[in-house]
GROMACS .gro file of C-alpha atoms in nm:
model
  340
    1UNK     CA    1  -0.007   0.008   0.009
    2UNK     CA    2   0.084   0.363  -0.033
    3UNK     CA    3   0.209   0.554   0.288
    4UNK     CA    4   0.337   0.898   0.359
    5UNK     CA    5   0.594   0.965   0.627
    6UNK     CA    6   0.915   1.096   0.729
    7UNK     CA    7   1.275   0.978   0.830
    8UNK     CA    8   1.422   1.310   0.936
    9UNK     CA    9   1.296   1.590   1.133
   10UNK     CA   10   1.318   1.856   0.850
   11UNK     CA   11   1.169   2.203   0.778
   12UNK     CA   12   0.841   2.138   0.571
   13UNK     CA   13   0.968   2.330   0.273
   14UNK     CA   14   1.215   2.037   0.243
   15UNK     CA   15   1.069   1.787  -0.023
   16UNK     CA   16   1.225   1.506   0.198
   17UNK     CA   17   1.017   1.624   0.519
   18UNK     CA   18   0.713   1.411   0.402
   19UNK     CA   19   0.775   1.168   0.142
   20UNK     CA   20   0.555   0.899  -0.020
   21UNK     CA   21   0.663   0.494  -0.008
   22UNK     CA   22   0.549   0.154  -0.034
   23UNK     CA   23   0.490  -0.054   0.296
   24UNK     CA   24   0.277  -0.401   0.356
   25UNK     CA   25  -0.079  -0.387   0.381
   26UNK     CA   26  -0.157  -0.465   0.787
   27UNK     CA   27  -0.365  -0.756   0.876
   28UNK     CA   28  -0.640  -0.670   1.166
   29UNK     CA   29  -0.635  -0.882   1.486
   30UNK     CA   30  -0.830  -0.890   1.792
   31UNK     CA   31  -1.019  -0.542   1.826
   32UNK     CA   32  -0.889  -0.408   1.503
   33UNK     CA   33  -1.056  -0.264   1.207
   34UNK     CA   34  -0.878  -0.260   0.858
   35UNK     CA   35  -0.973   0.085   0.742
   36UNK     CA   36  -0.945   0.191   0.371
   37UNK     CA   37  -0.854   0.564   0.441
   38UNK     CA   38  -1.032   0.813   0.207
   39UNK     CA   39  -0.951   1.167   0.398
   40UNK     CA   40  -0.708   1.260   0.647
   41UNK     CA   41  -0.687   1.589   0.877
   42UNK     CA   42  -0.366   1.762   0.987
   43UNK     CA   43  -0.345   1.892   1.341
   44UNK     CA   44  -0.078   2.052   1.539
   45UNK     CA   45   0.022   1.690   1.695
   46UNK     CA   46   0.109   1.613   1.332
   47UNK     CA   47   0.356   1.896   1.310
   48UNK     CA   48   0.476   1.865   1.651
   49UNK     CA   49   0.601   1.475   1.615
   50UNK     CA   50   0.740   1.559   1.250
   51UNK     CA   51   0.939   1.847   1.381
   52UNK     CA   52   1.055   1.709   1.717
   53UNK     CA   53   1.368   1.473   1.767
   54UNK     CA   54   1.713   1.444   1.605
   55UNK     CA   55   1.905   1.219   1.369
   56UNK     CA   56   1.763   0.992   1.100
   57UNK     CA   57   1.482   0.710   1.175
   58UNK     CA   58   1.600   0.343   1.054
   59UNK     CA   59   1.230   0.329   0.877
   60UNK     CA   60   1.010   0.605   0.796
   61UNK     CA   61   0.719   0.713   1.033
   62UNK     CA   62   0.373   0.727   0.929
   63UNK     CA   63   0.194   0.991   1.115
   64UNK     CA   64  -0.169   1.120   1.111
   65UNK     CA   65  -0.462   1.120   1.378
   66UNK     CA   66  -0.754   1.206   1.177
   67UNK     CA   67  -0.957   0.989   0.913
   68UNK     CA   68  -1.270   0.907   0.746
   69UNK     CA   69  -1.271   0.559   0.555
   70UNK     CA   70  -1.440   0.230   0.491
   71UNK     CA   71  -1.403  -0.069   0.723
   72UNK     CA   72  -1.255  -0.346   0.490
   73UNK     CA   73  -1.180  -0.617   0.732
   74UNK     CA   74  -1.218  -0.687   1.130
   75UNK     CA   75  -1.031  -0.874   1.384
   76UNK     CA   76  -1.161  -1.162   1.560
   77UNK     CA   77  -1.317  -0.967   1.872
   78UNK     CA   78  -1.467  -0.704   1.683
   79UNK     CA   79  -1.832  -0.634   1.770
   80UNK     CA   80  -1.922  -0.288   1.697
   81UNK     CA   81  -1.835  -0.276   1.303
   82UNK     CA   82  -1.842  -0.480   1.022
   83UNK     CA   83  -1.694  -0.459   0.675
   84UNK     CA   84  -1.838  -0.178   0.478
   85UNK     CA   85  -1.897   0.054   0.748
   86UNK     CA   86  -1.818   0.395   0.708
   87UNK     CA   87  -1.605   0.547   1.005
   88UNK     CA   88  -1.404   0.827   1.155
   89UNK     CA   89  -1.178   0.824   1.439
   90UNK     CA   90  -0.867   1.016   1.565
   91UNK     CA   91  -0.656   0.697   1.622
   92UNK     CA   92  -0.394   0.625   1.876
   93UNK     CA   93  -0.046   0.792   1.973
   94UNK     CA   94   0.130   0.448   1.963
   95UNK     CA   95   0.028   0.318   1.643
   96UNK     CA   96   0.105   0.375   1.254
   97UNK     CA   97  -0.123   0.666   1.153
   98UNK     CA   98  -0.348   0.760   0.891
   99UNK     CA   99  -0.131   0.884   0.630
  100UNK     CA  100  -0.161   0.541   0.456
  101UNK     CA  101  -0.392   0.379   0.224
  102UNK     CA  102  -0.513   0.139   0.473
  103UNK     CA  103  -0.470   0.169   0.871
  104UNK     CA  104  -0.524  -0.043   1.171
  105UNK     CA  105  -0.753   0.108   1.440
  106UNK     CA  106  -0.912  -0.006   1.769
  107UNK     CA  107  -1.302  -0.029   1.717
  108UNK     CA  108  -1.320   0.129   2.075
  109UNK     CA  109  -1.205   0.456   1.971
  110UNK     CA  110  -1.377   0.462   1.633
  111UNK     CA  111  -1.730   0.631   1.555
  112UNK     CA  112  -1.990   0.601   1.279
  113UNK     CA  113  -1.915   0.866   1.027
  114UNK     CA  114  -2.167   1.145   1.024
  115UNK     CA  115  -2.416   1.061   0.731
  116UNK     CA  116  -2.457   1.410   0.651
  117UNK     CA  117  -2.092   1.518   0.598
  118UNK     CA  118  -1.877   1.414   0.290
  119UNK     CA  119  -1.561   1.205   0.388
  120UNK     CA  120  -1.349   1.564   0.391
  121UNK     CA  121  -1.557   1.705   0.662
  122UNK     CA  122  -1.598   1.407   0.883
  123UNK     CA  123  -1.224   1.364   0.881
  124UNK     CA  124  -1.199   1.716   1.013
  125UNK     CA  125  -1.418   1.623   1.315
  126UNK     CA  126  -1.281   1.353   1.548
  127UNK     CA  127  -0.953   1.478   1.742
  128UNK     CA  128  -1.099   1.799   1.799
  129UNK     CA  129  -1.435   1.687   1.893
  130UNK     CA  130  -1.300   1.414   2.110
  131UNK     CA  131  -1.070   1.685   2.295
  132UNK     CA  132  -1.320   1.945   2.342
  133UNK     CA  133  -1.604   1.710   2.453
  134UNK     CA  134  -1.343   1.520   2.716
  135UNK     CA  135  -1.209   1.869   2.830
  136UNK     CA  136  -1.552   2.013   2.875
  137UNK     CA  137  -1.749   1.721   3.017
  138UNK     CA  138  -1.520   1.498   3.175
  139UNK     CA  139  -1.213   1.726   3.309
  140UNK     CA  140  -1.420   2.037   3.376
  141UNK     CA  141  -1.722   1.840   3.472
  142UNK     CA  142  -1.967   2.066   3.309
  143UNK     CA  143  -2.337   1.942   3.314
  144UNK     CA  144  -2.495   1.894   2.981
  145UNK     CA  145  -2.823   2.026   3.136
  146UNK     CA  146  -2.907   2.381   3.025
  147UNK     CA  147  -3.061   2.445   3.330
  148UNK     CA  148  -2.809   2.398   3.544
  149UNK     CA  149  -2.563   2.599   3.373
  150UNK     CA  150  -2.766   2.908   3.363
  151UNK     CA  151  -2.558   3.211   3.402
  152UNK     CA  152  -2.224   3.045   3.417
  153UNK     CA  153  -1.948   3.132   3.200
  154UNK     CA  154  -1.656   2.997   3.005
  155UNK     CA  155  -1.312   3.150   2.850
  156UNK     CA  156  -1.231   2.958   2.584
  157UNK     CA  157  -0.861   3.088   2.483
  158UNK     CA  158  -0.795   3.034   2.100
  159UNK     CA  159  -1.154   2.969   2.003
  160UNK     CA  160  -1.077   3.003   1.652
  161UNK     CA  161  -0.836   2.686   1.630
  162UNK     CA  162  -0.988   2.329   1.582
  163UNK     CA  163  -1.060   2.231   1.920
  164UNK     CA  164  -1.189   2.585   2.015
  165UNK     CA  165  -1.432   2.583   1.718
  166UNK     CA  166  -1.621   2.257   1.851
  167UNK     CA  167  -1.561   2.344   2.219
  168UNK     CA  168  -1.736   2.696   2.161
  169UNK     CA  169  -2.027   2.503   2.030
  170UNK     CA  170  -2.070   2.261   2.273
  171UNK     CA  171  -2.027   2.494   2.556
  172UNK     CA  172  -2.297   2.717   2.415
  173UNK     CA  173  -2.521   2.438   2.339
  174UNK     CA  174  -2.499   2.344   2.708
  175UNK     CA  175  -2.644   2.676   2.818
  176UNK     CA  176  -2.299   2.850   2.919
  177UNK     CA  177  -2.223   3.195   2.807
  178UNK     CA  178  -1.910   3.154   2.606
  179UNK     CA  179  -1.635   3.399   2.589
  180UNK     CA  180  -1.382   3.313   2.318
  181UNK     CA  181  -1.037   3.479   2.254
  182UNK     CA  182  -0.966   3.578   1.880
  183UNK     CA  183  -0.767   3.865   1.755
  184UNK     CA  184  -0.841   3.912   1.372
  185UNK     CA  185  -1.146   4.016   1.206
  186UNK     CA  186  -1.205   3.674   1.034
  187UNK     CA  187  -1.127   3.477   1.366
  188UNK     CA  188  -1.372   3.702   1.551
  189UNK     CA  189  -1.645   3.656   1.313
  190UNK     CA  190  -1.567   3.264   1.314
  191UNK     CA  191  -1.590   3.247   1.679
  192UNK     CA  192  -1.916   3.454   1.694
  193UNK     CA  193  -2.059   3.222   1.432
  194UNK     CA  194  -1.996   2.904   1.628
  195UNK     CA  195  -2.133   3.025   1.963
  196UNK     CA  196  -1.940   3.274   2.150
  197UNK     CA  197  -2.143   3.548   2.306
  198UNK     CA  198  -1.843   3.761   2.366
  199UNK     CA  199  -1.488   3.793   2.214
  200UNK     CA  200  -1.184   3.913   2.392
  201UNK     CA  201  -0.834   3.964   2.227
  202UNK     CA  202  -0.572   3.727   2.336
  203UNK     CA  203  -0.294   3.952   2.247
  204UNK     CA  204  -0.396   4.172   2.528
  205UNK     CA  205  -0.434   4.148   2.899
  206UNK     CA  206  -0.707   3.901   2.899
  207UNK     CA  207  -0.799   4.008   3.272
  208UNK     CA  208  -0.862   4.384   3.159
  209UNK     CA  209  -1.031   4.239   2.812
  210UNK     CA  210  -1.269   4.012   3.056
  211UNK     CA  211  -1.348   4.296   3.321
  212UNK     CA  212  -1.412   4.519   3.035
  213UNK     CA  213  -1.729   4.288   2.948
  214UNK     CA  214  -1.852   4.336   3.315
  215UNK     CA  215  -1.698   3.999   3.451
  216UNK     CA  216  -1.505   3.983   3.746
  217UNK     CA  217  -1.455   3.601   3.749
  218UNK     CA  218  -1.549   3.328   3.506
  219UNK     CA  219  -1.680   2.966   3.611
  220UNK     CA  220  -1.468   2.785   3.370
  221UNK     CA  221  -1.143   2.851   3.143
  222UNK     CA  222  -1.059   2.619   2.851
  223UNK     CA  223  -0.685   2.706   2.757
  224UNK     CA  224  -0.602   2.559   2.405
  225UNK     CA  225  -0.295   2.782   2.330
  226UNK     CA  226   0.013   2.876   2.528
  227UNK     CA  227  -0.062   2.806   2.865
  228UNK     CA  228   0.244   2.981   2.998
  229UNK     CA  229   0.157   3.312   2.869
  230UNK     CA  230  -0.188   3.283   3.023
  231UNK     CA  231  -0.118   3.108   3.329
  232UNK     CA  232  -0.132   3.425   3.576
  233UNK     CA  233  -0.442   3.566   3.380
  234UNK     CA  234  -0.641   3.254   3.429
  235UNK     CA  235  -0.553   3.224   3.791
  236UNK     CA  236  -0.666   3.578   3.839
  237UNK     CA  237  -1.004   3.510   3.624
  238UNK     CA  238  -1.102   3.215   3.746
  239UNK     CA  239  -1.400   3.226   3.998
  240UNK     CA  240  -1.353   3.072   4.366
  241UNK     CA  241  -1.422   2.688   4.336
  242UNK     CA  242  -1.406   2.724   3.963
  243UNK     CA  243  -1.206   2.471   3.740
  244UNK     CA  244  -0.938   2.531   3.445
  245UNK     CA  245  -0.861   2.273   3.183
  246UNK     CA  246  -0.549   2.276   2.922
  247UNK     CA  247  -0.457   2.067   2.618
  248UNK     CA  248  -0.127   2.260   2.585
  249UNK     CA  249   0.230   2.186   2.713
  250UNK     CA  250   0.380   2.420   2.960
  251UNK     CA  251   0.759   2.502   2.898
  252UNK     CA  252   0.767   2.646   3.250
  253UNK     CA  253   0.662   2.497   3.577
  254UNK     CA  254   0.309   2.604   3.659
  255UNK     CA  255   0.278   2.781   3.985
  256UNK     CA  256  -0.039   2.579   4.135
  257UNK     CA  257  -0.012   2.773   4.460
  258UNK     CA  258  -0.195   3.064   4.264
  259UNK     CA  259  -0.522   2.872   4.282
  260UNK     CA  260  -0.497   2.742   4.634
  261UNK     CA  261  -0.689   3.053   4.806
  262UNK     CA  262  -0.967   3.002   4.549
  263UNK     CA  263  -1.003   2.604   4.575
  264UNK     CA  264  -1.003   2.596   4.208
  265UNK     CA  265  -0.940   2.280   4.019
  266UNK     CA  266  -0.698   2.243   3.711
  267UNK     CA  267  -0.705   1.947   3.499
  268UNK     CA  268  -0.511   1.832   3.179
  269UNK     CA  269  -0.659   1.711   2.876
  270UNK     CA  270  -0.506   1.467   2.637
  271UNK     CA  271  -0.727   1.308   2.410
  272UNK     CA  272  -0.484   1.006   2.352
  273UNK     CA  273  -0.456   0.911   2.727
  274UNK     CA  274  -0.726   0.638   2.677
  275UNK     CA  275  -0.627   0.448   2.406
  276UNK     CA  276  -0.227   0.496   2.533
  277UNK     CA  277  -0.312   0.317   2.849
  278UNK     CA  278  -0.611   0.141   2.755
  279UNK     CA  279  -0.801   0.263   3.023
  280UNK     CA  280  -1.123   0.106   3.156
  281UNK     CA  281  -1.343   0.399   2.984
  282UNK     CA  282  -1.144   0.352   2.641
  283UNK     CA  283  -1.470   0.267   2.466
  284UNK     CA  284  -1.626   0.609   2.568
  285UNK     CA  285  -1.459   0.736   2.264
  286UNK     CA  286  -1.648   0.530   2.050
  287UNK     CA  287  -1.962   0.661   2.227
  288UNK     CA  288  -1.858   1.036   2.206
  289UNK     CA  289  -1.799   1.011   1.842
  290UNK     CA  290  -2.118   0.878   1.758
  291UNK     CA  291  -2.300   1.150   2.008
  292UNK     CA  292  -2.095   1.406   1.790
  293UNK     CA  293  -2.217   1.225   1.459
  294UNK     CA  294  -2.587   1.257   1.577
  295UNK     CA  295  -2.552   1.649   1.677
  296UNK     CA  296  -2.383   1.699   1.349
  297UNK     CA  297  -2.672   1.494   1.143
  298UNK     CA  298  -2.925   1.689   1.367
  299UNK     CA  299  -2.781   2.026   1.264
  300UNK     CA  300  -2.671   2.107   1.639
  301UNK     CA  301  -2.310   2.130   1.562
  302UNK     CA  302  -2.147   2.266   1.246
  303UNK     CA  303  -1.836   2.105   1.077
  304UNK     CA  304  -1.521   2.309   1.125
  305UNK     CA  305  -1.348   2.212   0.778
  306UNK     CA  306  -1.229   2.544   0.621
  307UNK     CA  307  -0.979   2.427   0.371
  308UNK     CA  308  -0.901   2.096   0.175
  309UNK     CA  309  -0.653   1.964  -0.088
  310UNK     CA  310  -0.672   1.667  -0.321
  311UNK     CA  311  -0.560   1.409  -0.370
  312UNK     CA  312  -0.361   1.266  -0.058
  313UNK     CA  313   0.002   1.286  -0.167
  314UNK     CA  314   0.303   1.408   0.016
  315UNK     CA  315   0.287   1.772  -0.158
  316UNK     CA  316  -0.046   1.818  -0.047
  317UNK     CA  317   0.012   1.680   0.304
  318UNK     CA  318   0.322   1.958   0.322
  319UNK     CA  319   0.104   2.217   0.225
  320UNK     CA  320  -0.139   2.125   0.498
  321UNK     CA  321   0.118   2.116   0.760
  322UNK     CA  322   0.245   2.459   0.641
  323UNK     CA  323  -0.094   2.599   0.713
  324UNK     CA  324  -0.098   2.440   1.071
  325UNK     CA  325   0.272   2.575   1.138
  326UNK     CA  326   0.195   2.926   1.045
  327UNK     CA  327  -0.019   2.923   1.367
  328UNK     CA  328  -0.313   3.138   1.217
  329UNK     CA  329  -0.526   2.850   1.081
  330UNK     CA  330  -0.892   2.888   1.149
  331UNK     CA  331  -1.080   2.576   1.179
  332UNK     CA  332  -0.952   2.267   1.019
  333UNK     CA  333  -0.754   2.136   0.682
  334UNK     CA  334  -0.822   1.827   0.528
  335UNK     CA  335  -0.630   1.606   0.249
  336UNK     CA  336  -0.878   1.377   0.059
  337UNK     CA  337  -0.866   1.072  -0.182
  338UNK     CA  338  -0.571   0.909  -0.273
  339UNK     CA  339  -0.422   0.949  -0.603
  340UNK     CA  340  -0.483   0.672  -0.860
   0.00000   0.00000   0.00000
């Protein structure tokens, strides 16, 4: 089968940063599905893994953590899917990625693709939807009951990114007042169209920005970009007994003592935890993806695809990586259909 990967951590402008090669088609065992991949999305994690590291790998590494495709074969323990099913998923951090014609993925982290979306649109949704859903309803312990969230506020830092675009919608649908950060006219319009009631500029002091809106504190904060720059602001803005969740890695130690007087909660969200450690609730990702698909098909959640390239080849994947690397991406970018 065709696959696209890298063996050196090179600048994306270098043609060798991502290249096409042939590799054996895998065989499903146990809970595995063998999926014929039709569309893939590029996320910041793809860029991070491709760039991080030194030296040359002994064999090319295949990355990619978002896909939509058709189940071709199933392992002996599979019970959730059958050959011919159209699926979407974000995969595992430990396994070979979606930038290949066929991929093995555990059924317990796979969902039935939304019927109302194209393959490209469906491939844009899994990783960001799982991250946003887990961050809001598991790590921040938000209720999905609108009545109980009446009058409550959430600050979402980087509302126009992939995760933020889904999180603003889910939080707004749950009845919260969403304050999203954005700094450009196009990103401000984007977050407003996806459920943000108010917008603040993350390039300015967030404490001042939120106070100008008339809020002394916010009940919840979801941090999606640059925790180091915003940590002190978040600690000042969070309501006593409030909760903060973050998906970004800190480069400096986080001073949790700043949260002590407020008895506030801080939690990390990493979408891969369940599949990485095979946690007892691993199959919840199957259930979340099916729930997301239902919300999309019912018109309660908008797809966040903004750009796509075709066909799936090394050149188009490099283009997609470049867009994500520049740090100004609104929504998601997808590469669709293998070159015949």
